[in-house]
mmCIF file of C-alpha atoms in Angstrom:
data_model
loop_
_atom_site.group_PDB
_atom_site.id
_atom_site.type_symbol
_atom_site.label_atom_id
_atom_site.label_comp_id
_atom_site.label_asym_id
_atom_site.label_seq_id
_atom_site.Cartn_x
_atom_site.Cartn_y
_atom_site.Cartn_z
ATOM 1 C CA MET A 1 20.731 -34.567 -0.975
ATOM 2 C CA GLY A 2 20.319 -35.703 2.649
ATOM 3 C CA ILE A 3 21.830 -39.110 3.489
ATOM 4 C CA VAL A 4 22.832 -41.004 0.353
ATOM 5 C CA VAL A 5 22.127 -44.735 0.611
ATOM 6 C CA ILE A 6 23.797 -46.951 -1.966
ATOM 7 C CA GLY A 7 23.139 -50.675 -2.376
ATOM 8 C CA ALA A 8 21.039 -53.479 -3.809
ATOM 9 C CA VAL A 9 17.305 -54.147 -4.006
ATOM 10 C CA PHE A 10 15.805 -57.576 -3.322
ATOM 11 C CA VAL A 11 12.418 -59.210 -3.510
ATOM 12 C CA ASP A 12 11.779 -60.982 -0.183
ATOM 13 C CA ILE A 13 9.679 -64.154 -0.249
ATOM 14 C CA LYS A 14 8.800 -65.133 3.322
ATOM 15 C CA GLY A 15 6.974 -68.197 4.628
ATOM 16 C CA TYR A 16 5.280 -68.405 8.041
ATOM 17 C CA PRO A 17 3.895 -71.642 9.585
ATOM 18 C CA LEU A 18 0.236 -71.649 10.635
ATOM 19 C CA SER A 19 0.922 -74.142 13.439
ATOM 20 C CA THR A 20 3.999 -75.560 15.169
ATOM 21 C CA TYR A 21 6.902 -75.512 12.723
ATOM 22 C CA ILE A 22 8.321 -78.972 11.925
ATOM 23 C CA PRO A 23 11.929 -78.833 10.664
ATOM 24 C CA GLY A 24 12.295 -80.979 7.586
ATOM 25 C CA GLY A 25 8.555 -81.641 7.460
ATOM 26 C CA ARG A 26 5.620 -80.349 5.468
ATOM 27 C CA ASN A 27 4.299 -77.147 6.978
ATOM 28 C CA ALA A 28 1.069 -75.414 6.051
ATOM 29 C CA GLY A 29 1.543 -71.680 6.182
ATOM 30 C CA ARG A 30 1.302 -68.228 4.726
ATOM 31 C CA ILE A 31 3.637 -66.766 2.105
ATOM 32 C CA GLU A 32 4.348 -63.073 1.564
ATOM 33 C CA GLN A 33 6.281 -61.308 -1.167
ATOM 34 C CA VAL A 34 7.601 -57.819 -0.324
ATOM 35 C CA HIS A 35 10.237 -55.340 -1.426
ATOM 36 C CA GLY A 36 13.487 -55.875 0.440
ATOM 37 C CA GLY A 37 17.240 -55.527 0.398
ATOM 38 C CA VAL A 38 19.353 -53.981 3.152
ATOM 39 C CA SER A 39 19.930 -50.636 1.472
ATOM 40 C CA ARG A 40 16.402 -50.273 0.129
ATOM 41 C CA ASN A 41 15.103 -50.949 3.649
ATOM 42 C CA VAL A 42 17.529 -48.427 5.128
ATOM 43 C CA ALA A 43 16.434 -45.704 2.688
ATOM 44 C CA GLU A 44 12.781 -46.307 3.554
ATOM 45 C CA ASP A 45 13.513 -46.351 7.303
ATOM 46 C CA ILE A 46 15.328 -43.010 7.081
ATOM 47 C CA ALA A 47 12.432 -41.531 5.117
ATOM 48 C CA ASN A 48 9.963 -42.799 7.728
ATOM 49 C CA VAL A 49 11.350 -40.327 10.269
ATOM 50 C CA GLU A 50 10.624 -37.423 7.925
ATOM 51 C CA LEU A 51 14.127 -37.166 6.491
ATOM 52 C CA ARG A 52 14.687 -37.132 2.736
ATOM 53 C CA PRO A 53 17.372 -39.643 1.768
ATOM 54 C CA THR A 54 18.638 -40.355 -1.744
ATOM 55 C CA PHE A 55 18.738 -43.975 -2.855
ATOM 56 C CA VAL A 56 21.317 -45.062 -5.420
ATOM 57 C CA GLY A 57 20.686 -48.542 -6.788
ATOM 58 C CA LEU A 58 19.208 -50.793 -9.441
ATOM 59 C CA VAL A 59 15.801 -52.349 -10.043
ATOM 60 C CA ASP A 60 14.396 -54.704 -12.675
ATOM 61 C CA ASP A 61 13.022 -53.286 -15.896
ATOM 62 C CA THR A 62 9.659 -54.866 -14.989
ATOM 63 C CA GLY A 63 6.492 -53.900 -13.180
ATOM 64 C CA MET A 64 8.040 -55.055 -9.885
ATOM 65 C CA GLY A 65 10.972 -52.688 -10.405
ATOM 66 C CA LEU A 66 8.594 -49.839 -11.089
ATOM 67 C CA ASP A 67 6.657 -50.750 -7.925
ATOM 68 C CA VAL A 68 9.864 -50.405 -5.889
ATOM 69 C CA ILE A 69 10.495 -46.916 -7.270
ATOM 70 C CA GLU A 70 6.898 -45.813 -6.731
ATOM 71 C CA LYS A 71 6.848 -47.010 -3.132
ATOM 72 C CA LEU A 72 10.107 -45.220 -2.345
ATOM 73 C CA ASN A 73 8.736 -42.097 -4.015
ATOM 74 C CA ASN A 74 5.658 -42.323 -1.789
ATOM 75 C CA HIS A 75 7.989 -42.334 1.220
ATOM 76 C CA LYS A 76 9.665 -39.165 -0.135
ATOM 77 C CA VAL A 77 12.910 -40.913 -1.041
ATOM 78 C CA ASN A 78 14.846 -39.265 -3.873
ATOM 79 C CA THR A 79 14.845 -41.972 -6.582
ATOM 80 C CA ARG A 80 16.344 -40.074 -9.526
ATOM 81 C CA PHE A 81 19.549 -42.147 -9.342
ATOM 82 C CA ILE A 82 17.833 -45.541 -9.503
ATOM 83 C CA GLN A 83 18.499 -47.327 -12.786
ATOM 84 C CA ARG A 84 16.122 -49.872 -14.325
ATOM 85 C CA VAL A 85 18.075 -52.776 -15.855
ATOM 86 C CA PRO A 86 17.362 -56.435 -16.697
ATOM 87 C CA ASP A 87 17.611 -58.618 -13.559
ATOM 88 C CA GLY A 88 18.513 -55.586 -11.481
ATOM 89 C CA MET A 89 17.068 -57.034 -8.258
ATOM 90 C CA GLY A 90 18.017 -60.039 -6.146
ATOM 91 C CA THR A 91 15.752 -62.551 -4.410
ATOM 92 C CA TRP A 92 15.697 -63.659 -0.757
ATOM 93 C CA LEU A 93 13.688 -66.756 0.158
ATOM 94 C CA ALA A 94 13.208 -67.385 3.885
ATOM 95 C CA ILE A 95 11.251 -69.702 6.183
ATOM 96 C CA PHE A 96 10.392 -68.527 9.687
ATOM 97 C CA ASN A 97 9.726 -70.626 12.773
ATOM 98 C CA ASN A 98 7.196 -69.851 15.499
ATOM 99 C CA ASP A 99 9.661 -67.614 17.375
ATOM 100 C CA GLY A 100 10.058 -65.296 14.396
ATOM 101 C CA ASP A 101 13.575 -66.517 13.600
ATOM 102 C CA VAL A 102 14.751 -67.458 10.123
ATOM 103 C CA CYS A 103 15.371 -71.219 10.098
ATOM 104 C CA ALA A 104 16.224 -71.566 6.401
ATOM 105 C CA ALA A 105 17.089 -69.072 3.675
ATOM 106 C CA ILE A 106 18.476 -68.879 0.162
ATOM 107 C CA SER A 107 19.414 -65.669 -1.622
ATOM 108 C CA LYS A 108 20.347 -64.724 -5.183
ATOM 109 C CA ARG A 109 22.340 -61.530 -5.437
ATOM 110 C CA PRO A 110 21.780 -59.173 -8.377
ATOM 111 C CA ASP A 111 24.521 -58.020 -10.719
ATOM 112 C CA THR A 112 25.282 -54.500 -9.459
ATOM 113 C CA THR A 113 28.074 -53.702 -11.935
ATOM 114 C CA PRO A 114 25.903 -51.056 -13.729
ATOM 115 C CA LEU A 115 26.408 -48.900 -10.612
ATOM 116 C CA ILE A 116 30.040 -48.432 -11.659
ATOM 117 C CA GLY A 117 29.020 -46.529 -14.773
ATOM 118 C CA LEU A 118 26.372 -44.579 -12.877
ATOM 119 C CA LEU A 119 28.916 -43.326 -10.342
ATOM 120 C CA GLU A 120 31.436 -42.488 -13.062
ATOM 121 C CA GLU A 121 28.864 -40.291 -14.782
ATOM 122 C CA GLN A 122 26.980 -38.790 -11.834
ATOM 123 C CA GLY A 123 29.095 -39.399 -8.741
ATOM 124 C CA ASP A 124 29.961 -35.746 -8.210
ATOM 125 C CA GLU A 125 26.311 -34.747 -8.385
ATOM 126 C CA ILE A 126 25.295 -37.556 -6.026
ATOM 127 C CA PHE A 127 27.883 -37.055 -3.295
ATOM 128 C CA ARG A 128 28.926 -33.382 -3.441
ATOM 129 C CA ASP A 129 26.135 -31.997 -1.258
ATOM 130 C CA CYS A 130 25.031 -35.067 0.716
ATOM 131 C CA ASP A 131 24.997 -35.123 4.525
ATOM 132 C CA SER A 132 26.620 -38.574 4.778
ATOM 133 C CA ILE A 133 26.838 -41.899 2.947
ATOM 134 C CA ALA A 134 25.276 -45.223 3.997
ATOM 135 C CA LEU A 135 27.076 -47.950 2.067
ATOM 136 C CA GLU A 136 26.372 -51.651 1.577
ATOM 137 C CA LEU A 137 29.885 -53.047 1.826
ATOM 138 C CA ASP A 138 29.295 -56.148 -0.294
ATOM 139 C CA LEU A 139 28.570 -54.294 -3.511
ATOM 140 C CA GLU A 140 30.981 -54.733 -6.413
ATOM 141 C CA LYS A 141 34.478 -53.911 -5.178
ATOM 142 C CA GLU A 142 34.942 -51.106 -7.702
ATOM 143 C CA THR A 143 31.660 -49.503 -6.600
ATOM 144 C CA VAL A 144 32.869 -49.488 -2.991
ATOM 145 C CA LYS A 145 36.187 -47.973 -4.083
ATOM 146 C CA GLN A 146 34.400 -45.284 -6.100
ATOM 147 C CA THR A 147 32.158 -44.382 -3.166
ATOM 148 C CA LEU A 148 35.098 -44.102 -0.789
ATOM 149 C CA ARG A 149 36.974 -41.904 -3.289
ATOM 150 C CA TYR A 150 34.029 -39.522 -3.562
ATOM 151 C CA ALA A 151 33.656 -39.493 0.232
ATOM 152 C CA LYS A 152 37.298 -38.471 0.601
ATOM 153 C CA LYS A 153 37.019 -35.914 -2.197
ATOM 154 C CA TYR A 154 34.067 -34.138 -0.575
ATOM 155 C CA GLY A 155 34.835 -34.839 3.095
ATOM 156 C CA LYS A 156 31.765 -37.001 3.725
ATOM 157 C CA LYS A 157 31.468 -39.607 6.468
ATOM 158 C CA VAL A 158 30.702 -43.160 5.427
ATOM 159 C CA TYR A 159 28.702 -45.630 7.510
ATOM 160 C CA ALA A 160 28.728 -49.241 6.328
ATOM 161 C CA VAL A 161 26.546 -52.303 6.728
ATOM 162 C CA VAL A 162 26.835 -55.775 5.255
ATOM 163 C CA SER A 163 24.446 -58.439 3.982
ATOM 164 C CA ASN A 164 27.107 -61.075 3.242
ATOM 165 C CA MET A 165 29.990 -61.110 5.701
ATOM 166 C CA SER A 166 32.011 -63.586 3.625
ATOM 167 C CA ILE A 167 32.356 -60.824 1.009
ATOM 168 C CA ALA A 168 33.143 -58.152 3.589
ATOM 169 C CA MET A 169 35.886 -60.335 5.089
ATOM 170 C CA GLU A 170 37.779 -59.986 1.821
ATOM 171 C CA ARG A 171 37.628 -56.198 2.134
ATOM 172 C CA ARG A 172 39.058 -55.577 5.592
ATOM 173 C CA ASP A 173 41.197 -52.731 4.269
ATOM 174 C CA PHE A 174 38.023 -50.797 3.413
ATOM 175 C CA LEU A 175 36.932 -50.889 7.058
ATOM 176 C CA GLN A 176 39.776 -48.523 7.954
ATOM 177 C CA GLN A 177 38.265 -45.919 5.603
ATOM 178 C CA ILE A 178 34.780 -46.131 7.118
ATOM 179 C CA ASP A 179 33.576 -43.972 10.000
ATOM 180 C CA CYS A 180 31.363 -46.647 11.544
ATOM 181 C CA PHE A 181 30.726 -50.282 10.642
ATOM 182 C CA VAL A 182 27.578 -52.030 11.907
ATOM 183 C CA CYS A 183 27.012 -55.796 11.964
ATOM 184 C CA ASN A 184 25.501 -58.468 14.199
ATOM 185 C CA GLN A 185 27.259 -60.637 16.765
ATOM 186 C CA GLN A 186 27.626 -63.666 14.519
ATOM 187 C CA GLU A 187 29.033 -61.528 11.696
ATOM 188 C CA ALA A 188 31.512 -59.928 14.103
ATOM 189 C CA GLY A 189 32.701 -63.413 15.038
ATOM 190 C CA LEU A 190 33.323 -64.203 11.378
ATOM 191 C CA LEU A 191 35.119 -60.906 10.820
ATOM 192 C CA PHE A 192 37.468 -61.360 13.772
ATOM 193 C CA SER A 193 37.711 -65.188 13.549
ATOM 194 C CA ASP A 194 36.246 -65.843 16.993
ATOM 195 C CA ASP A 195 33.045 -67.069 18.685
ATOM 196 C CA TYR A 196 31.144 -64.355 20.565
ATOM 197 C CA GLU A 197 27.774 -66.079 20.985
ATOM 198 C CA HIS A 198 28.402 -66.801 24.685
ATOM 199 C CA LEU A 199 29.423 -63.246 25.615
ATOM 200 C CA ALA A 200 27.264 -60.883 27.662
ATOM 201 C CA PRO A 201 26.982 -57.285 26.411
ATOM 202 C CA SER A 202 29.566 -55.957 28.876
ATOM 203 C CA GLN A 203 32.062 -58.597 27.749
ATOM 204 C CA MET A 204 31.259 -58.053 24.090
ATOM 205 C CA ALA A 205 31.863 -54.310 24.439
ATOM 206 C CA GLN A 206 35.321 -54.911 25.900
ATOM 207 C CA VAL A 207 36.238 -57.411 23.189
ATOM 208 C CA LEU A 208 34.938 -55.060 20.502
ATOM 209 C CA ALA A 209 37.008 -52.171 21.860
ATOM 210 C CA ARG A 210 40.175 -54.264 21.577
ATOM 211 C CA ASN A 211 39.305 -55.436 18.076
ATOM 212 C CA VAL A 212 38.466 -51.945 16.803
ATOM 213 C CA HIS A 213 41.791 -50.655 18.100
ATOM 214 C CA SER A 214 43.866 -53.542 16.691
ATOM 215 C CA ALA A 215 42.105 -53.334 13.299
ATOM 216 C CA ASN A 216 42.641 -49.553 13.200
ATOM 217 C CA MET A 217 38.923 -48.927 12.600
ATOM 218 C CA THR A 218 37.267 -45.637 13.561
ATOM 219 C CA SER A 219 34.230 -47.164 15.281
ATOM 220 C CA MET A 220 31.990 -50.204 15.173
ATOM 221 C CA VAL A 221 28.595 -51.304 16.479
ATOM 222 C CA VAL A 222 27.582 -54.935 17.048
ATOM 223 C CA THR A 223 23.910 -55.827 17.456
ATOM 224 C CA MET A 224 23.053 -58.677 19.841
ATOM 225 C CA GLY A 225 19.377 -59.327 19.181
ATOM 226 C CA ALA A 226 17.224 -59.104 22.294
ATOM 227 C CA GLN A 227 20.293 -58.085 24.326
ATOM 228 C CA GLY A 228 20.630 -54.823 22.402
ATOM 229 C CA ALA A 229 23.845 -53.528 20.865
ATOM 230 C CA VAL A 230 27.373 -52.639 21.917
ATOM 231 C CA TYR A 231 29.694 -50.045 20.433
ATOM 232 C CA ALA A 232 33.347 -49.060 20.545
ATOM 233 C CA THR A 233 35.549 -46.369 19.057
ATOM 234 C CA ASN A 234 39.248 -46.210 18.314
ATOM 235 C CA ASP A 235 39.739 -43.480 20.913
ATOM 236 C CA GLY A 236 38.577 -45.722 23.755
ATOM 237 C CA GLU A 237 34.831 -45.134 24.055
ATOM 238 C CA GLU A 238 32.728 -48.262 24.565
ATOM 239 C CA GLY A 239 29.239 -49.031 25.808
ATOM 240 C CA TRP A 240 25.963 -50.944 25.615
ATOM 241 C CA CYS A 241 22.500 -49.929 24.425
ATOM 242 C CA PRO A 242 19.619 -52.253 25.507
ATOM 243 C CA ALA A 243 16.967 -53.332 23.020
ATOM 244 C CA LYS A 244 13.324 -52.330 23.289
ATOM 245 C CA LYS A 245 11.048 -55.108 24.589
ATOM 246 C CA VAL A 246 8.610 -56.495 21.993
ATOM 247 C CA ASP A 247 6.782 -59.798 21.388
ATOM 248 C CA VAL A 248 8.442 -60.976 18.190
ATOM 249 C CA LYS A 249 6.811 -62.628 15.188
ATOM 250 C CA ASP A 250 9.227 -61.509 12.463
ATOM 251 C CA THR A 251 12.486 -59.617 12.985
ATOM 252 C CA THR A 252 13.165 -59.141 9.251
ATOM 253 C CA GLY A 253 14.428 -55.619 8.683
ATOM 254 C CA ALA A 254 15.123 -54.877 12.353
ATOM 255 C CA GLY A 255 18.878 -54.854 11.776
ATOM 256 C CA ASP A 256 18.440 -52.572 8.772
ATOM 257 C CA ALA A 257 16.275 -50.196 10.811
ATOM 258 C CA PHE A 258 18.849 -50.199 13.615
ATOM 259 C CA PHE A 259 21.547 -49.264 11.105
ATOM 260 C CA ALA A 260 19.338 -46.513 9.663
ATOM 261 C CA GLY A 261 18.727 -45.015 13.102
ATOM 262 C CA THR A 262 22.404 -45.180 14.011
ATOM 263 C CA VAL A 263 23.354 -43.458 10.749
ATOM 264 C CA ILE A 264 20.752 -40.748 11.386
ATOM 265 C CA GLY A 265 22.151 -40.107 14.858
ATOM 266 C CA LEU A 266 25.798 -40.019 13.805
ATOM 267 C CA THR A 267 25.067 -37.899 10.722
ATOM 268 C CA TYR A 268 23.225 -35.238 12.649
ATOM 269 C CA GLY A 269 25.511 -34.737 15.601
ATOM 270 C CA LYS A 270 24.686 -37.436 18.167
ATOM 271 C CA GLY A 271 27.285 -39.442 20.058
ATOM 272 C CA MET A 272 27.637 -43.212 19.742
ATOM 273 C CA LYS A 273 25.321 -44.036 22.643
ATOM 274 C CA GLN A 274 22.542 -41.701 21.500
ATOM 275 C CA ALA A 275 22.892 -42.890 17.907
ATOM 276 C CA CYS A 276 22.507 -46.503 19.025
ATOM 277 C CA GLN A 277 19.454 -45.543 21.078
ATOM 278 C CA ILE A 278 17.867 -44.063 17.955
ATOM 279 C CA GLY A 279 18.757 -47.282 16.156
ATOM 280 C CA ALA A 280 17.120 -49.408 18.861
ATOM 281 C CA MET A 281 13.974 -47.298 18.704
ATOM 282 C CA LEU A 282 13.695 -47.677 14.904
ATOM 283 C CA ALA A 283 14.419 -51.401 15.111
ATOM 284 C CA SER A 284 11.581 -51.968 17.579
ATOM 285 C CA SER A 285 9.190 -50.058 15.329
ATOM 286 C CA VAL A 286 9.641 -52.427 12.350
ATOM 287 C CA ILE A 287 9.527 -55.746 14.197
ATOM 288 C CA VAL A 288 6.303 -57.608 13.443
ATOM 289 C CA THR A 289 4.713 -58.563 16.772
ATOM 290 C CA THR A 290 2.445 -61.422 17.716
#
């Protein structure tokens, strides 16, 4: 079954200015509509390095939902556990400035409760022979609980990512059952009720090591944009992995690709530093450059 990725699918609607972006003003530009969602992106990123992940999720019962399945199939992702249901996909609307940063965004999450029934019926088949589990932590709470129960039952490691930290903050107890949690610097500040934006990587690594130990987590990675990523484990390992240098136009999906690479490394025997290096390499490969 390879790495099992479980999470939501979104349609991303992205707007890019044709000239200097004017906040609050009228901006002529270009609009794209693409398949998105953290977990869907992660499954595709894993498949892009010639691995064969399994994606567990929902799509709309429309032509767009079928397009998502067909594209994942073309990437050699196992899609047999994707269910087609009404309104099965969310929507993410984002406006980018000239530096490739999101300056405004609105998202509508899908109802992922049908995953509960799917896991009840086919959970053993999905998780029994997988290599590891990549979990979107802000799925329905029962779905997260089910996944963690199957992981414990079959001795599988779970690596978690988040698309809405406000939801994850309500589930801190789950973080103690996860082998590695990956988020960005701003999300880490929300999780630990602090401001880390001013910290250099060496400082962030030290702070993260203390937080991982006090929260009784196994390990955690925090991405810091152009500064790279830092990591820490409960047994005292900490470090920094620099980012690859690219001229950025759109960083959408870079965090998802970093997570995918880190999961690949940790699943197949690499240490934290090497896993983060794989993550940095995948992240640089998906960034749209000028």
